[in-house]
XYZ file of C-alpha atoms in Angstrom:
619
model
C 0.000 0.000 0.000
C 1.349 3.436 -0.977
C 2.294 5.750 1.855
C 1.864 9.227 0.364
C -0.282 11.547 2.498
C -1.189 15.195 1.916
C -2.215 17.277 4.938
C -4.324 20.366 4.307
C -3.274 22.994 6.835
C -0.286 23.364 9.157
C -2.131 23.940 12.420
C -1.247 21.897 15.502
C -3.439 18.938 14.518
C -2.092 18.715 10.969
C 1.520 19.161 12.074
C 1.091 16.501 14.771
C -0.398 13.924 12.405
C 2.140 14.689 9.688
C 5.120 14.509 12.068
C 4.014 11.159 13.501
C 3.539 9.645 10.025
C 6.795 11.107 8.701
C 8.597 9.528 11.661
C 7.196 6.158 10.514
C 8.503 6.608 6.979
C 5.464 8.025 5.187
C 5.982 10.500 2.356
C 4.193 13.453 3.897
C 3.321 16.771 2.276
C 1.763 19.620 4.258
C 0.114 22.446 2.311
C -0.449 25.701 4.191
C -2.061 28.889 2.841
C 0.060 31.138 5.078
C 3.837 31.587 5.078
C 4.441 29.829 8.401
C 3.174 26.899 10.478
C 0.906 26.909 13.504
C -2.475 28.194 12.395
C -3.934 29.966 15.403
C -1.013 28.766 17.548
C 2.069 30.789 16.705
C 3.643 34.195 16.902
C 4.254 37.424 15.078
C 6.834 40.045 15.916
C 6.907 43.799 16.117
C 10.437 45.096 16.559
C 11.970 43.028 19.380
C 8.585 42.001 20.794
C 6.957 38.578 20.377
C 3.150 38.403 20.384
C 1.182 35.174 20.633
C -1.409 35.325 17.872
C -3.879 32.909 19.463
C -3.673 29.715 21.485
C -1.186 30.149 24.338
C -2.968 28.467 27.242
C -1.145 25.176 26.867
C -2.002 22.063 28.848
C -1.108 18.422 28.229
C 2.584 18.455 29.189
C 2.055 16.918 32.636
C 3.475 13.586 33.760
C 0.092 12.028 34.550
C -3.392 12.134 33.118
C -4.375 13.749 29.840
C -0.923 14.726 28.499
C -1.000 14.391 24.697
C 1.652 17.073 24.095
C 4.193 15.239 26.243
C 3.184 11.965 24.550
C 3.769 13.423 21.065
C 7.215 14.858 21.759
C 8.290 11.670 23.497
C 6.964 9.578 20.611
C 8.801 11.787 18.127
C 11.940 11.750 20.322
C 12.161 15.514 19.852
C 13.483 17.565 22.813
C 11.476 20.606 23.856
C 11.867 23.075 26.731
C 8.696 23.997 28.583
C 7.814 26.505 31.308
C 5.340 25.432 33.960
C 3.159 28.169 35.446
C 2.968 28.219 39.252
C -0.823 28.416 39.024
C -3.225 27.634 36.206
C -4.818 31.078 35.945
C -6.930 33.592 37.864
C -10.524 34.636 37.276
C -12.153 37.840 38.551
C -15.665 36.892 39.613
C -18.090 39.065 41.603
C -15.301 41.062 43.226
C -13.195 37.987 44.022
C -9.853 37.069 42.507
C -10.133 33.294 42.307
C -6.768 31.636 41.734
C -6.847 28.234 40.074
C -4.173 26.527 42.117
C -2.738 23.315 40.738
C -3.258 21.877 44.225
C -6.919 20.908 43.941
C -7.446 20.799 47.728
C -6.143 24.346 48.066
C -8.405 25.440 45.214
C -11.465 23.803 46.786
C -10.673 25.407 50.153
C -10.588 28.808 48.441
C -13.976 28.180 46.803
C -15.395 27.201 50.200
C -14.295 30.573 51.619
C -15.912 32.454 48.718
C -19.115 30.366 48.680
C -19.399 29.312 52.371
C -22.923 27.857 52.055
C -21.630 25.385 49.440
C -18.278 24.586 51.059
C -19.005 20.908 51.757
C -20.629 20.496 48.353
C -17.521 21.787 46.575
C -15.452 19.231 48.485
C -17.812 16.416 47.548
C -18.051 17.519 43.906
C -14.303 17.779 43.293
C -13.580 14.578 45.240
C -16.036 12.653 43.061
C -14.816 14.114 39.784
C -11.146 13.702 40.724
C -11.786 10.032 41.561
C -13.559 9.542 38.220
C -10.770 11.313 36.340
C -8.002 9.268 37.942
C -9.774 5.960 37.267
C -10.919 6.647 33.705
C -8.355 9.050 32.241
C -5.131 8.783 34.240
C -5.238 5.055 34.962
C -5.338 3.964 31.305
C -4.115 6.974 29.298
C -5.090 6.791 25.645
C -4.801 9.414 22.959
C -7.191 7.918 20.464
C -10.524 9.591 19.727
C -13.713 7.596 20.444
C -14.467 7.070 16.757
C -11.082 5.377 16.237
C -10.883 3.317 19.447
C -10.816 -0.414 18.717
C -13.039 -2.891 20.558
C -9.938 -4.240 22.297
C -8.926 -0.776 23.503
C -12.463 -0.031 24.697
C -12.677 -3.341 26.560
C -9.322 -2.732 28.235
C -10.510 0.669 29.460
C -13.778 -0.810 30.717
C -12.021 -3.619 32.594
C -9.598 -1.199 34.296
C -12.404 0.480 36.286
C -15.831 -0.788 35.145
C -18.040 1.213 37.532
C -16.194 4.479 36.939
C -16.055 3.956 33.180
C -19.781 3.197 32.893
C -20.548 6.250 35.027
C -18.334 8.334 32.732
C -20.116 7.045 29.616
C -23.423 7.776 31.315
C -22.584 11.481 31.083
C -22.462 11.313 27.270
C -25.927 12.763 26.613
C -26.445 14.770 29.799
C -25.582 18.417 30.204
C -23.353 19.859 32.897
C -26.239 21.619 34.632
C -27.864 18.211 35.242
C -24.751 17.008 37.091
C -24.238 20.238 39.047
C -27.795 20.101 40.412
C -26.837 16.945 42.296
C -24.321 18.964 44.308
C -25.223 22.673 44.373
C -28.206 24.964 44.922
C -26.694 28.463 44.855
C -27.359 30.439 41.665
C -24.020 32.187 42.143
C -22.222 28.827 42.003
C -23.988 27.955 38.740
C -22.923 31.344 37.362
C -19.359 30.528 38.399
C -19.402 27.183 36.583
C -20.905 28.933 33.564
C -17.695 30.930 33.390
C -15.569 27.792 33.641
C -17.352 26.056 30.756
C -17.208 29.292 28.769
C -13.459 29.422 29.357
C -12.863 25.842 28.266
C -15.299 25.338 25.398
C -17.251 28.582 24.780
C -20.528 27.216 26.167
C -22.660 27.557 29.304
C -23.549 24.723 31.680
C -26.853 24.029 29.903
C -25.050 23.576 26.594
C -21.910 21.800 27.801
C -21.959 17.981 27.657
C -21.317 16.546 31.122
C -18.787 14.100 29.708
C -16.533 17.046 28.807
C -16.945 18.707 32.199
C -16.042 15.457 33.946
C -12.577 15.885 32.473
C -12.008 19.609 32.123
C -13.019 20.657 35.663
C -10.221 18.610 37.214
C -7.709 17.717 34.486
C -5.553 20.826 34.701
C -5.236 20.506 38.478
C -3.473 17.184 37.890
C -1.603 18.077 34.715
C -0.657 21.732 35.230
C -0.451 24.713 32.874
C 2.497 25.322 30.521
C 4.105 27.578 27.954
C 6.820 26.633 25.424
C 10.023 28.404 26.461
C 10.689 31.203 23.999
C 7.107 31.198 22.566
C 4.772 28.738 20.854
C 6.998 28.986 17.774
C 9.095 26.397 19.609
C 6.127 24.032 19.708
C 4.926 24.227 16.105
C 8.455 24.784 14.791
C 9.651 21.567 16.422
C 6.838 19.615 14.743
C 7.818 21.134 11.405
C 11.430 20.172 12.164
C 10.505 16.496 12.613
C 8.539 16.513 9.356
C 11.439 17.965 7.361
C 14.111 15.816 9.010
C 12.108 12.771 7.933
C 11.897 13.877 4.292
C 8.471 15.459 4.556
C 7.681 18.535 2.495
C 6.204 21.787 3.765
C 4.517 23.891 1.079
C 3.667 27.436 2.167
C 1.757 30.287 0.525
C -0.327 27.761 -1.399
C -3.958 26.941 -0.784
C -5.693 23.654 -1.525
C -8.706 24.561 -3.639
C -10.086 21.095 -4.296
C -9.753 17.553 -3.017
C -9.647 15.449 -6.187
C -12.074 12.534 -6.136
C -12.862 9.884 -8.725
C -15.066 6.799 -8.296
C -15.586 7.767 -4.628
C -11.828 7.667 -4.012
C -9.357 10.438 -3.288
C -6.525 10.704 -5.776
C -4.954 14.051 -4.870
C -5.433 17.772 -4.335
C -5.469 20.807 -6.614
C -3.720 23.977 -5.434
C -4.618 27.595 -6.132
C -1.841 27.863 -8.735
C -3.412 25.033 -10.713
C -0.814 22.436 -9.763
C -1.886 18.956 -8.668
C -0.369 16.741 -5.984
C -1.337 13.108 -6.444
C -1.790 10.842 -3.435
C -4.117 8.161 -2.100
C -4.754 9.834 1.250
C -5.699 13.404 2.122
C -6.065 14.684 5.700
C -8.150 17.810 6.134
C -7.154 19.694 9.286
C -9.305 22.730 8.520
C -12.883 23.443 9.558
C -15.918 21.430 8.554
C -17.498 24.284 6.594
C -14.514 24.778 4.311
C -14.365 21.024 3.729
C -17.919 20.626 2.460
C -18.545 24.078 0.977
C -15.241 24.476 -0.859
C -12.871 21.515 -0.912
C -15.311 18.782 -1.969
C -17.181 19.183 -5.233
C -20.758 20.408 -4.729
C -22.152 17.366 -6.543
C -20.830 15.103 -3.766
C -21.718 14.663 -0.069
C -24.904 16.744 -0.240
C -26.310 15.446 3.066
C -23.020 16.061 4.833
C -22.930 19.592 3.437
C -26.410 20.289 4.782
C -25.387 18.864 8.153
C -22.196 20.945 8.248
C -24.074 24.147 7.495
C -26.567 23.377 10.270
C -23.825 23.308 12.919
C -23.730 26.241 15.338
C -20.264 27.835 15.488
C -18.494 29.109 18.566
C -18.746 32.836 18.946
C -16.359 35.041 16.926
C -13.540 36.752 18.772
C -11.433 39.873 18.930
C -7.746 39.789 19.841
C -6.034 42.931 21.142
C -2.223 42.988 21.146
C -0.512 45.536 23.371
C 2.896 46.432 24.737
C 3.016 48.457 27.957
C 5.537 49.638 30.477
C 5.913 46.944 33.101
C 5.332 49.372 35.978
C 1.527 49.278 35.495
C 1.323 45.474 35.842
C 1.104 44.509 39.554
C 3.678 41.967 40.696
C 1.003 39.474 41.770
C -0.497 39.359 38.261
C -0.629 35.834 36.840
C 0.505 35.016 33.275
C -3.112 34.148 32.452
C -6.093 36.010 33.894
C -9.769 36.206 33.012
C -11.971 39.235 33.403
C -15.720 38.716 33.786
C -18.360 41.138 32.556
C -21.876 39.829 33.121
C -21.748 36.931 35.594
C -25.039 35.518 34.293
C -24.203 35.198 30.597
C -21.372 35.332 28.078
C -20.910 38.934 27.005
C -18.254 41.145 25.415
C -16.814 42.001 28.824
C -15.533 38.432 29.208
C -11.861 38.685 28.284
C -8.883 36.368 28.716
C -5.545 38.094 29.272
C -2.131 36.650 28.453
C 0.787 38.371 30.212
C 3.297 35.667 29.334
C 6.367 37.807 29.896
C 5.773 37.261 33.614
C 7.471 33.878 33.208
C 9.335 34.316 29.909
C 11.651 37.323 29.766
C 12.650 36.623 26.145
C 9.331 37.840 24.747
C 9.941 41.560 25.124
C 12.631 44.041 26.277
C 13.302 44.568 29.968
C 10.881 47.016 31.585
C 7.952 46.100 29.318
C 5.170 43.524 29.151
C 2.963 42.242 26.381
C -0.708 42.030 27.312
C -2.891 40.125 24.859
C -6.666 40.266 25.356
C -9.010 37.763 23.702
C -12.770 38.009 24.007
C -16.072 37.456 22.217
C -17.736 39.885 19.856
C -21.346 39.766 18.748
C -21.188 42.454 16.071
C -21.229 41.955 12.306
C -17.714 42.195 10.890
C -18.126 40.682 7.445
C -21.012 41.747 5.192
C -23.142 39.431 3.064
C -20.716 39.799 0.152
C -17.821 38.664 2.330
C -16.286 42.146 2.291
C -14.855 43.896 5.325
C -12.891 46.787 3.790
C -15.679 49.237 4.512
C -15.890 52.515 6.385
C -18.247 50.861 8.879
C -15.669 48.120 9.542
C -12.807 50.501 10.292
C -14.946 52.709 12.535
C -16.200 49.652 14.413
C -12.649 48.393 14.766
C -11.578 51.652 16.424
C -14.568 51.570 18.787
C -13.791 47.993 19.845
C -10.111 48.756 20.300
C -11.016 51.561 22.694
C -13.550 49.364 24.512
C -10.951 46.674 25.180
C -8.385 49.267 26.243
C -10.911 50.601 28.760
C -11.328 47.090 30.182
C -7.554 46.831 30.555
C -7.422 50.279 32.139
C -9.943 49.136 34.734
C -7.836 46.078 35.556
C -4.504 47.934 35.374
C -4.916 51.643 36.286
C -2.594 53.791 34.173
C -2.563 51.205 31.370
C -3.480 53.573 28.535
C -0.873 56.121 29.565
C 1.790 53.372 29.685
C 0.757 51.966 26.294
C 3.573 51.637 23.750
C 1.927 49.579 21.011
C -1.590 48.409 20.177
C -3.281 46.588 17.307
C -6.494 44.613 16.928
C -7.431 41.422 15.088
C -11.112 41.098 14.225
C -13.130 38.052 13.114
C -12.366 39.127 9.544
C -8.645 39.008 10.339
C -8.989 35.548 11.888
C -10.894 34.272 8.864
C -8.330 35.662 6.422
C -5.157 34.592 8.226
C -6.019 31.413 10.148
C -9.135 30.119 8.354
C -11.491 30.694 11.291
C -14.926 30.735 9.693
C -16.312 34.227 10.398
C -13.888 34.420 13.313
C -15.297 31.356 15.138
C -12.228 30.532 17.202
C -12.990 26.862 17.920
C -15.074 25.629 15.013
C -18.512 24.185 15.836
C -19.668 24.649 19.415
C -18.975 21.707 21.729
C -22.581 21.808 22.850
C -25.006 18.985 23.543
C -26.250 17.642 20.226
C -23.095 18.457 18.261
C -20.414 17.017 20.497
C -18.162 13.964 20.499
C -19.394 11.447 17.873
C -21.800 14.013 16.406
C -18.892 15.982 14.987
C -16.637 15.384 11.995
C -15.193 11.862 12.115
C -11.514 10.982 11.734
C -12.423 8.746 8.783
C -14.220 10.633 6.012
C -17.077 9.126 4.005
C -14.929 9.104 0.858
C -12.172 6.512 0.639
C -8.793 8.096 1.310
C -10.240 11.170 3.077
C -9.435 11.781 6.765
C -9.978 14.626 9.218
C -8.338 16.155 12.259
C -8.601 19.508 14.023
C -11.155 21.604 15.856
C -14.222 20.342 13.938
C -13.600 16.690 14.772
C -14.716 14.398 17.580
C -12.451 16.026 20.164
C -12.164 19.641 18.992
C -11.598 22.792 21.102
C -8.184 23.498 22.606
C -4.612 22.531 21.823
C -4.727 19.237 23.745
C -7.907 18.105 21.993
C -6.715 18.920 18.465
C -3.398 17.253 19.257
C -5.301 14.069 20.124
C -7.121 14.360 16.789
C -3.722 14.501 15.056
C -2.527 11.421 16.944
C -5.753 9.615 16.050
C -5.549 10.268 12.324
C -1.920 9.094 12.286
C -2.771 5.938 14.212
C -5.758 5.167 11.999
C -3.609 5.383 8.853
C -0.908 3.251 10.501
C -3.560 0.698 11.433
C -4.818 0.532 7.856
C -1.243 -0.043 6.687
C -0.751 -2.826 9.258
C 1.942 -0.802 10.998
C 2.595 -0.332 14.709
C 0.513 2.495 16.157
C 1.764 5.068 18.646
C 0.931 3.927 22.164
C 2.155 4.845 25.639
C 3.751 1.422 26.132
C 6.179 2.080 23.261
C 7.513 5.365 24.688
C 11.205 4.886 25.480
C 12.298 8.196 26.976
C 11.262 11.630 28.220
C 12.158 14.466 25.860
C 10.246 17.213 27.685
C 12.349 19.430 29.950
C 10.659 21.751 32.436
C 13.014 24.725 32.646
C 13.362 27.189 35.496
C 11.487 30.481 35.581
C 11.978 33.174 34.622
C 13.230 32.125 31.209
C 15.907 34.567 30.024
C 18.283 35.128 27.110
C 20.907 33.163 29.028
C 18.634 30.109 28.850
C 18.088 30.500 25.114
C 20.211 27.649 23.827
C 19.228 25.637 20.794
C 21.960 23.030 20.999
C 25.264 22.275 22.649
C 27.017 23.336 19.455
C 28.202 26.926 19.900
C 28.117 27.757 16.182
C 24.549 26.549 15.772
C 23.562 28.271 19.004
C 24.987 31.568 17.742
C 23.295 31.225 14.344
C 19.982 30.420 15.996
C 20.153 33.499 18.209
C 20.960 35.681 15.219
C 18.056 34.217 13.283
C 15.662 34.918 16.166
C 16.141 38.644 15.516
C 14.194 38.263 12.268
C 10.679 39.723 12.249
C 9.233 36.965 10.003
C 7.627 39.801 8.029
C 4.572 38.996 5.897
C 6.197 40.881 3.015
C 9.944 40.652 3.713
C 11.918 43.467 2.136
C 15.129 41.469 2.358
C 13.856 38.804 -0.017
C 12.636 41.381 -2.506
C 16.072 43.005 -2.465
C 17.957 39.706 -2.866
C 19.033 39.216 -6.482
C 19.249 35.453 -5.999
C 15.806 34.878 -4.440
C 17.074 33.422 -1.174
C 14.098 32.600 1.132
C 15.636 34.514 4.038
C 12.545 34.728 6.229
C 11.803 30.994 5.961
C 15.433 30.073 6.687
C 15.585 32.282 9.774
C 12.324 30.928 11.187
C 13.645 27.385 10.965
C 17.031 28.264 12.407
C 15.479 29.972 15.404
C 14.025 26.630 16.610
C 17.046 24.514 15.688
C 15.665 23.191 12.397
C 19.011 23.285 10.600
C 18.075 20.445 8.277
C 15.058 22.358 6.952
C 17.071 25.567 6.603
C 19.863 23.805 4.719
C 17.289 22.140 2.497
C 16.101 25.567 1.351
C 19.662 26.618 0.507
C 20.420 23.282 -1.152
C 18.030 24.245 -3.932
C 20.832 26.469 -5.167
C 23.868 24.976 -6.914
C 26.127 26.943 -4.575
C 25.305 28.764 -1.351
C 24.295 32.179 -2.772
C 25.246 34.007 0.416
C 28.929 33.027 0.328
C 31.026 35.814 -1.200
C 27.856 37.756 -1.990
C 28.664 41.413 -2.655
C 25.031 42.467 -2.655
C 24.186 43.400 0.946
C 20.945 45.205 0.111
C 19.083 42.427 1.960
C 20.491 43.738 5.227
C 20.216 47.381 4.230
C 16.460 47.192 3.691
C 15.772 44.996 6.767
C 12.880 46.465 8.723
C 14.949 46.154 11.902
C 17.053 49.106 10.709
C 14.217 51.266 11.989
C 15.192 50.619 15.563
C 18.236 48.373 15.869
C 21.108 46.746 14.066
C 19.804 44.727 11.147
C 19.802 40.953 11.093
C 23.183 39.686 9.881
C 21.582 37.716 7.054
C 24.783 37.140 5.127
C 26.631 35.738 8.150
C 23.763 33.403 9.025
C 23.357 31.904 5.589
C 27.033 31.777 4.620
C 27.843 29.818 7.807
C 24.889 27.499 7.445
C 26.427 25.218 4.826
C 29.948 25.233 6.249
C 28.986 22.608 8.843
């Protein structure tokens, strides 16, 4: 059986599946519409400042329980440095700052002080759910989605703790409110849990399936909260590194326009430049709406298209990126905090803040902090024609920018006066850059009726078509989409009669928890001093969307793409780009206009592009 696989999209799920298959010897090609990997998990830079463009609340690196990220890097045998936050996050609820301690007993004690009439009920609730979690999830860890689990795997899980497992399955078609009513009576407590479900899967307790709550209310207290040292570029970049080191191909700035199907079988994909990549397997890691409305011919899968278009999406979001003077951020501020507007419903005052420089000093210059605010928006941002370059759009954008700044000013007095940089991404931005349908940040809502097996399956209805990502059985959050990537890889391995990735085959631990704060002194890519120096130089690059240096280069060297790879230690991928030339074009190059036009000249010494690339092939 042929082992060529094309992945559509280089988000976390697609990169995970592609890396795992490449490691097993598959000929993997990943096609991404943007110029870099990561999808909504990744960075952009402004001067010397790194901004997380989306997903940065990272779980799943713990040593027990639901830890798919640790599993993947150990399976790939790819080292990665990770920061562990002291606490999960803080939420501001009804005048209380509630800290989500990793120590679940300490957390429950805090809740008992805030809601004294329900103190014993909180203890009983978290004891029961922790017991269920440990018996069902932590006791027999599996990273295979329910639609791909074999009968043998299911039986093994059932035998490990039959009563707990049957109780867990009994939550499948019940909502979270139904479960909470067995423990609590206070309306304020239900409002509090509404905010927790909103945080985790953009739903309230009436909408949220109880089977999800049974995991998410306690999982992070066992697993902890993490951040890739140096930014999430080091997470997605490492996955790209594994793909390229195992002869996989990354194709950027190209969009798959059609999945090619004949006689109900996939035979390849057609790109926006008209080129065709032939293969027997295609994995779609994008959203369900793009799959059925664009990628598959309209004459096929009519019922599935109707179903897809009936799905309710998660709410669209705004993302505000700011840089401020550190003096306005109190010392007790956590790296992740959540502000609550209306305690009784999800509204536009509900904002998650990322102040990741609290633990990672490499993200911005000393004396400053990045504050990224992500929250829902219920306004129209894209008109019926799909256009957003309108006067109404730009006026609305300015209004929303000011509204979010006012929320930050309330949390951090003096914030606006200390502001050094601000920009706003709207739902239109998210749709254009990371394929979020109308800005819906997590695909279809994980609500009762369109959850778990009622979502997009790993195995498509057309032979050779597979799915992973936020629209699939797991969906919502980096850990869930990572599991979907593991599942699609394992399913393809199973069909090829090859050994699947399982915990029992893990031979070593490649995840290193590094000390906080993470500083420039910690920023080492390898033990090799030359490679370490080159990597640090490359990290200065802005990864510009329209790099001036490349336009100025007379030999068309892909400078931006080389630097991005070098900055995460992907020297094989960087060399591969230069190997396309007969001779290294940067050696003895007299044209230094690439450095002269570098955008960094605005504020600092330009990136030493010539030194980086001329040294790269000397090794």
